[in-house]
CSV table of C-alpha atoms in Angstrom, one decimal:
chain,number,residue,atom,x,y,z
A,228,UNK,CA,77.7,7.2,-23.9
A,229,UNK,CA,76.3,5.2,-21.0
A,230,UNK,CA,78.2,4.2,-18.2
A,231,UNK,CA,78.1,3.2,-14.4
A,232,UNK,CA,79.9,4.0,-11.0
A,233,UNK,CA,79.8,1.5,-7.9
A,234,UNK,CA,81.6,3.7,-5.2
A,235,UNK,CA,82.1,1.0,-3.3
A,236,UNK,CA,84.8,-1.9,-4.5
A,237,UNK,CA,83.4,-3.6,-0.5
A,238,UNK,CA,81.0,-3.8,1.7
A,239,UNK,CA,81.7,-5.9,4.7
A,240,UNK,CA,78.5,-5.7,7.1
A,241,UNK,CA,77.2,-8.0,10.1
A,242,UNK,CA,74.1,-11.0,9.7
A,243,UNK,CA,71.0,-9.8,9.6
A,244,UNK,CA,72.5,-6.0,9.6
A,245,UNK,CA,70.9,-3.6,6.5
A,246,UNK,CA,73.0,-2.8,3.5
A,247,UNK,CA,72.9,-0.5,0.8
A,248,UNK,CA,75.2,-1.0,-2.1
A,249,UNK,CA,75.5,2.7,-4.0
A,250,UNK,CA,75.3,2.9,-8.0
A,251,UNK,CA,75.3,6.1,-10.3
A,252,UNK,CA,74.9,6.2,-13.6
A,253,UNK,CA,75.3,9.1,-16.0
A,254,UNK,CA,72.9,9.4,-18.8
A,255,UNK,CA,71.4,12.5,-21.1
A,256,UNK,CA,68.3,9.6,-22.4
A,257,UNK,CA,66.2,7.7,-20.6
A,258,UNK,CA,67.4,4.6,-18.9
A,259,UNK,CA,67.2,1.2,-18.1
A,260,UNK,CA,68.5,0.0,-14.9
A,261,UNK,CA,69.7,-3.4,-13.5
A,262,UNK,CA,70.9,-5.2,-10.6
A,263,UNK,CA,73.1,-8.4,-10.9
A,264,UNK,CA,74.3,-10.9,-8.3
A,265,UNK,CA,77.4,-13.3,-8.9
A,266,UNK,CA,78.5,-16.2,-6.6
A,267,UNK,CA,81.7,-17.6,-6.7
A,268,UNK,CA,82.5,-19.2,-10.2
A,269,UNK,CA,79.3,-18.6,-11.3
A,270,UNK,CA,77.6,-16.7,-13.9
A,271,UNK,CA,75.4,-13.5,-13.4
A,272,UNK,CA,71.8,-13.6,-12.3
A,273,UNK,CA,69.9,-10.4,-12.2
A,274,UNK,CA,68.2,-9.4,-9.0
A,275,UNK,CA,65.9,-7.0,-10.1
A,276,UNK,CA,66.0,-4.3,-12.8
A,277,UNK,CA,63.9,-0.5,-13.5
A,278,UNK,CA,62.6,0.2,-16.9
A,279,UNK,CA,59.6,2.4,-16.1
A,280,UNK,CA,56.9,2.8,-13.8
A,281,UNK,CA,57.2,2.9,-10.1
A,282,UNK,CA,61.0,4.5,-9.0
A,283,UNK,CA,60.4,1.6,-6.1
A,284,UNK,CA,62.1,-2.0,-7.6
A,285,UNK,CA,61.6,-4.9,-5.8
A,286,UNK,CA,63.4,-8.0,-6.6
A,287,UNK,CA,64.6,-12.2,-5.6
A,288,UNK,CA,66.0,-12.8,-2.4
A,289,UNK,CA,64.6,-9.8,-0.4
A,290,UNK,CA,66.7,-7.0,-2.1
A,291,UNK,CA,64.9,-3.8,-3.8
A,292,UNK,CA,66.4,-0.8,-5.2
A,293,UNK,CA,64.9,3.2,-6.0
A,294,UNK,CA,65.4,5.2,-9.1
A,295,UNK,CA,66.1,8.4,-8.7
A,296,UNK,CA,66.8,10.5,-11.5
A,297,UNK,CA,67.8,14.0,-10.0
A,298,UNK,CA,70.6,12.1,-8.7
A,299,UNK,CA,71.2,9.3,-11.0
A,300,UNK,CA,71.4,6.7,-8.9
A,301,UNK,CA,69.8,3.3,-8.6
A,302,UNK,CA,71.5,1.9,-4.9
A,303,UNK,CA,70.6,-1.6,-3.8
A,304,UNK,CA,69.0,-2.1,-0.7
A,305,UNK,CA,68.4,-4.9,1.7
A,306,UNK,CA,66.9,-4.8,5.2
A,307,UNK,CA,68.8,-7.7,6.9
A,308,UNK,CA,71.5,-9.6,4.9
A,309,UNK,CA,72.3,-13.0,5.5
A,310,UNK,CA,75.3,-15.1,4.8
A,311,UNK,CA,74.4,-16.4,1.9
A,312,UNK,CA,74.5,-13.0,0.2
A,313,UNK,CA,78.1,-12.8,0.4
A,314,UNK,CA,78.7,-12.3,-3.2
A,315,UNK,CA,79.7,-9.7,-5.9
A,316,UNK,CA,77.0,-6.8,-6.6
A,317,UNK,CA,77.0,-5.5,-10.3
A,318,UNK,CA,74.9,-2.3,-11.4
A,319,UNK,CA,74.1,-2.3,-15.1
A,320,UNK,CA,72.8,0.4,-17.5
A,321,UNK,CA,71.6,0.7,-21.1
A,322,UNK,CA,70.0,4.2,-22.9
A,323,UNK,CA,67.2,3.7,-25.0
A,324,UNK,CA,68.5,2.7,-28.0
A,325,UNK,CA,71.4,1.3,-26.9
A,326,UNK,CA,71.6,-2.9,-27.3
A,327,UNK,CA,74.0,-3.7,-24.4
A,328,UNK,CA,74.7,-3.6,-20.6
A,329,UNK,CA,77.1,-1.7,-19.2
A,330,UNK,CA,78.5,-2.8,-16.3
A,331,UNK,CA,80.1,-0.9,-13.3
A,332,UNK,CA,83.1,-2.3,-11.7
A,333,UNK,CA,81.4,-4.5,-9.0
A,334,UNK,CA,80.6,-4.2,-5.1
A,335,UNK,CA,82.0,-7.3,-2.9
A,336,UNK,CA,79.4,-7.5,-0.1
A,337,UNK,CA,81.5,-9.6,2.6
A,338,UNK,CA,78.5,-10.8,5.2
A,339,UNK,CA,80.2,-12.4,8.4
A,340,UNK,CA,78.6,-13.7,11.3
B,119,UNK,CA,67.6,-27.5,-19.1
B,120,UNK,CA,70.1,-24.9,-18.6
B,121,UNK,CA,69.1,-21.8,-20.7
B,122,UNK,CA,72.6,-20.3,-21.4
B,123,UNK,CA,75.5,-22.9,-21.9
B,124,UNK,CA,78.9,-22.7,-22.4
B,125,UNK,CA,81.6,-25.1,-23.3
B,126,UNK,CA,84.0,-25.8,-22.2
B,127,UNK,CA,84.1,-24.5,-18.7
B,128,UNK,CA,87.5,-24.5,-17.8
B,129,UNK,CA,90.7,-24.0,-20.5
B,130,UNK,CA,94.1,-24.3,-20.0
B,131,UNK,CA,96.5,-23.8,-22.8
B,132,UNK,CA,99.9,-22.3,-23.9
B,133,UNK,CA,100.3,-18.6,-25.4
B,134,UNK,CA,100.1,-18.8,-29.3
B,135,UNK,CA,97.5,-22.1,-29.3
B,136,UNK,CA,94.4,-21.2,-31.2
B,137,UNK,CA,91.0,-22.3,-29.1
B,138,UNK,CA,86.9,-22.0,-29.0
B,139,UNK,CA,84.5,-21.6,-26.8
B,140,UNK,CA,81.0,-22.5,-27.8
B,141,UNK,CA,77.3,-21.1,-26.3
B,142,UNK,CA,74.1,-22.0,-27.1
B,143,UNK,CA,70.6,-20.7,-25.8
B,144,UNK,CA,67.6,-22.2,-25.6
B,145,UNK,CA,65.3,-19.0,-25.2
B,146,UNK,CA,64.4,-18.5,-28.2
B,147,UNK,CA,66.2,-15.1,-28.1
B,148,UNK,CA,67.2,-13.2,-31.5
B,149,UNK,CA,70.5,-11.3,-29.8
B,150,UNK,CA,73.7,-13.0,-28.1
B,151,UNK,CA,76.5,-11.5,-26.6
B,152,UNK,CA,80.2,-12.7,-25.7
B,153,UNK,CA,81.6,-10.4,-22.3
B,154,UNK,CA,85.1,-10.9,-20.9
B,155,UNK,CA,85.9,-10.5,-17.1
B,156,UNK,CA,89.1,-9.8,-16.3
B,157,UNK,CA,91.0,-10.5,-13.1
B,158,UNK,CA,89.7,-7.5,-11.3
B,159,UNK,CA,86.0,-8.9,-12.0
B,160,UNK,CA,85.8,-6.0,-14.6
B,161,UNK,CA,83.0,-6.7,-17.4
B,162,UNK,CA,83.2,-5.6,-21.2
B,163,UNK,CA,81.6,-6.0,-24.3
B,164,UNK,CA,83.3,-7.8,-26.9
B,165,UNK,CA,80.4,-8.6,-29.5
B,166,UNK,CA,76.7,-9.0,-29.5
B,167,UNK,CA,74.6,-10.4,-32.6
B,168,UNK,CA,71.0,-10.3,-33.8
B,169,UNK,CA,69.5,-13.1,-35.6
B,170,UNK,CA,72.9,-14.0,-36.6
B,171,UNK,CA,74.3,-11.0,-38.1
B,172,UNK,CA,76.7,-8.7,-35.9
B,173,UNK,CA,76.2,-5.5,-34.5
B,174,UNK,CA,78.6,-4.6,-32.1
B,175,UNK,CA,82.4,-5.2,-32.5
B,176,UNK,CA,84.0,-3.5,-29.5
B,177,UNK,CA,87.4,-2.6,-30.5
B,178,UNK,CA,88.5,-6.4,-29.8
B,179,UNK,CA,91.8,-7.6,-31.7
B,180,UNK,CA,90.8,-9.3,-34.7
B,181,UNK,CA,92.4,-12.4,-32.9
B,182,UNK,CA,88.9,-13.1,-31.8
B,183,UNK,CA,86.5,-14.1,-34.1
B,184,UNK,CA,82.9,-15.2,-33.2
B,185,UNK,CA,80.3,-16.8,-35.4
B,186,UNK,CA,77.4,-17.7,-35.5
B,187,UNK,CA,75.6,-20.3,-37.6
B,188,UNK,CA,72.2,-19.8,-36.3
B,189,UNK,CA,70.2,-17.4,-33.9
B,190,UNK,CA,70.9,-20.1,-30.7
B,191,UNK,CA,74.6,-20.0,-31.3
B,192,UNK,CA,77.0,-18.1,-30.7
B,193,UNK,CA,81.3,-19.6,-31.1
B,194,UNK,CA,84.0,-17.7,-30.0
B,195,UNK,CA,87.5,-18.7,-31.5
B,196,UNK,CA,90.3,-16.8,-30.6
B,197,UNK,CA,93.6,-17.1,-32.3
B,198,UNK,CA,97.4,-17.0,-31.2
B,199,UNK,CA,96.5,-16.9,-27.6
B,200,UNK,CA,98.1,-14.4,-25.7
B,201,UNK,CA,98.7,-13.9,-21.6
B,202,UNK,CA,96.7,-10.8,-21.2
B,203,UNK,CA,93.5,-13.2,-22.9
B,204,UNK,CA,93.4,-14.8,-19.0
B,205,UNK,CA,89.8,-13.9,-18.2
B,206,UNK,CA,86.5,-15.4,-17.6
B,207,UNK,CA,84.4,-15.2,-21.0
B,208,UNK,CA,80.8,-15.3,-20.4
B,209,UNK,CA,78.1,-15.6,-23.1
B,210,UNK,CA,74.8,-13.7,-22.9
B,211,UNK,CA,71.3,-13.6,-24.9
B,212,UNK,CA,68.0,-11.3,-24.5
B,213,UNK,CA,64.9,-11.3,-26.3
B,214,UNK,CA,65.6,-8.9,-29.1
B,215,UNK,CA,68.3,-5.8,-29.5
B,216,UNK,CA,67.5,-3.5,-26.8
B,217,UNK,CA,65.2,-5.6,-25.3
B,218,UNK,CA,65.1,-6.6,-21.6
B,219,UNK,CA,67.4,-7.7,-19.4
B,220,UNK,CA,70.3,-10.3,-20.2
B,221,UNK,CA,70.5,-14.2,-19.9
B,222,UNK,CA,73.6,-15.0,-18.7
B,223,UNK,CA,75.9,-18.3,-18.7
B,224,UNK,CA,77.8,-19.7,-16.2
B,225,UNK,CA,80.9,-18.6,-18.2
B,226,UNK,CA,84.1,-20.0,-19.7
B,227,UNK,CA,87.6,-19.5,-17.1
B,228,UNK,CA,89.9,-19.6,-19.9
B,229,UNK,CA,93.6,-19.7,-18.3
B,230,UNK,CA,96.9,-19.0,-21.0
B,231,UNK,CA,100.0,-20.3,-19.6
């Protein structure tokens, strides 16, 4: 089974403050690791995503994310957030040889001025 | 050209009516999906198919049926419409089964009075 833990349901955080948004995943096969941004009544665009290579992601809109797999966790990182990244953070997984995402329950980042 | 669609995008109708939502990609990908997002922003599986056929069936109440008629197509129809069906249903595609990262649409708010 694959699934995915956001400890976080909110984030609220100041303009051009840094944020890191948390995700663990648990996993006994290797994995494939995503980030996802949704704005309000929209649909789901990924941000960036970890399928090998360099632990280091880097993805749109200034965001990256590290894979580390002693701790299972793939947290979302941005240096200085703006207002227009007020939105809802989703962490994905899949396990080789698995077809779908599974989604954790979401992070609300809440950027005020 | 948008690359996931969904109709309609907004649907408003009384428990027990039977209705359809309807997604097409133009991607070129072989495997679709259909995820519902509940109230709490909570995404789940309901289906995914490749090139047509279906793989996964996610212990969803045979009220919903999908189908669909060619690899860029993917229906939804879900019968007798109950309240708890309130959710946003969003369609997905990838390249192939456990390919990649997902394509998603911009999602259907479907709303059962």
């Amino acid at each position: 089974a694959q699934s995915v833990t956001q400890l976080d349901s909110q984030v609220p955080v100041f303009e051009e403050a840094p944020v890191e948004l948390r995700c663990n995943y648990s996993s006994s096969v290797s994995v494939y690791l995503f980030w996802y941004v949704q704005y309000p009544n929209q649909g789901l665009q990924l941000l960036l995503k970890y399928l090998s290579g360099s632990t280091l992601v880097k993805g749109i809109n200034g965001f990256e994310a590290e894979f580390n797999k002693s701790q299972t966790s793939f947290h979302l990182r941005k240096p200085s957030v703006h207002i227009s990244d007020t939105a809802e953070y989703f962490c994905a997984v899949r396990n080789s040889g698995y077809s779908t995402l599974t989604f954790g329950k979401g992070t609300m980042l809440l950027v005020s001025p | 050209d948008t690359a996931v669609s969904q109709t309609p995008k907004y649907l408003v109708t009384q428990m027990g009516n039977d209705k359809s939502i309807k997604c097409e990609q133009n991607l070129g990908h072989d495997t679709m999906y259909w995820y519902k997002q509940d109230s709490k922003k909570f995404l789940k599986i309901m289906f995914s198919y490749n090139n047509k056929e279906l793989i996964i069936n996610e212990t969803v109440p045979n009220r919903f049926s999908p189908k669909s008629p060619d690899k860029a197509h993917l229906n939804l129809h879900i019968n007798s419409l109950e309240l708890g069906d309130s959710a946003v249903y969003f369609c997905a595609s990838s390249p192939r089964q456990g390919i990649g990262e997902l394509f998603f649409g911009e999602g259907s708010r479907l709303t059962v009075l």
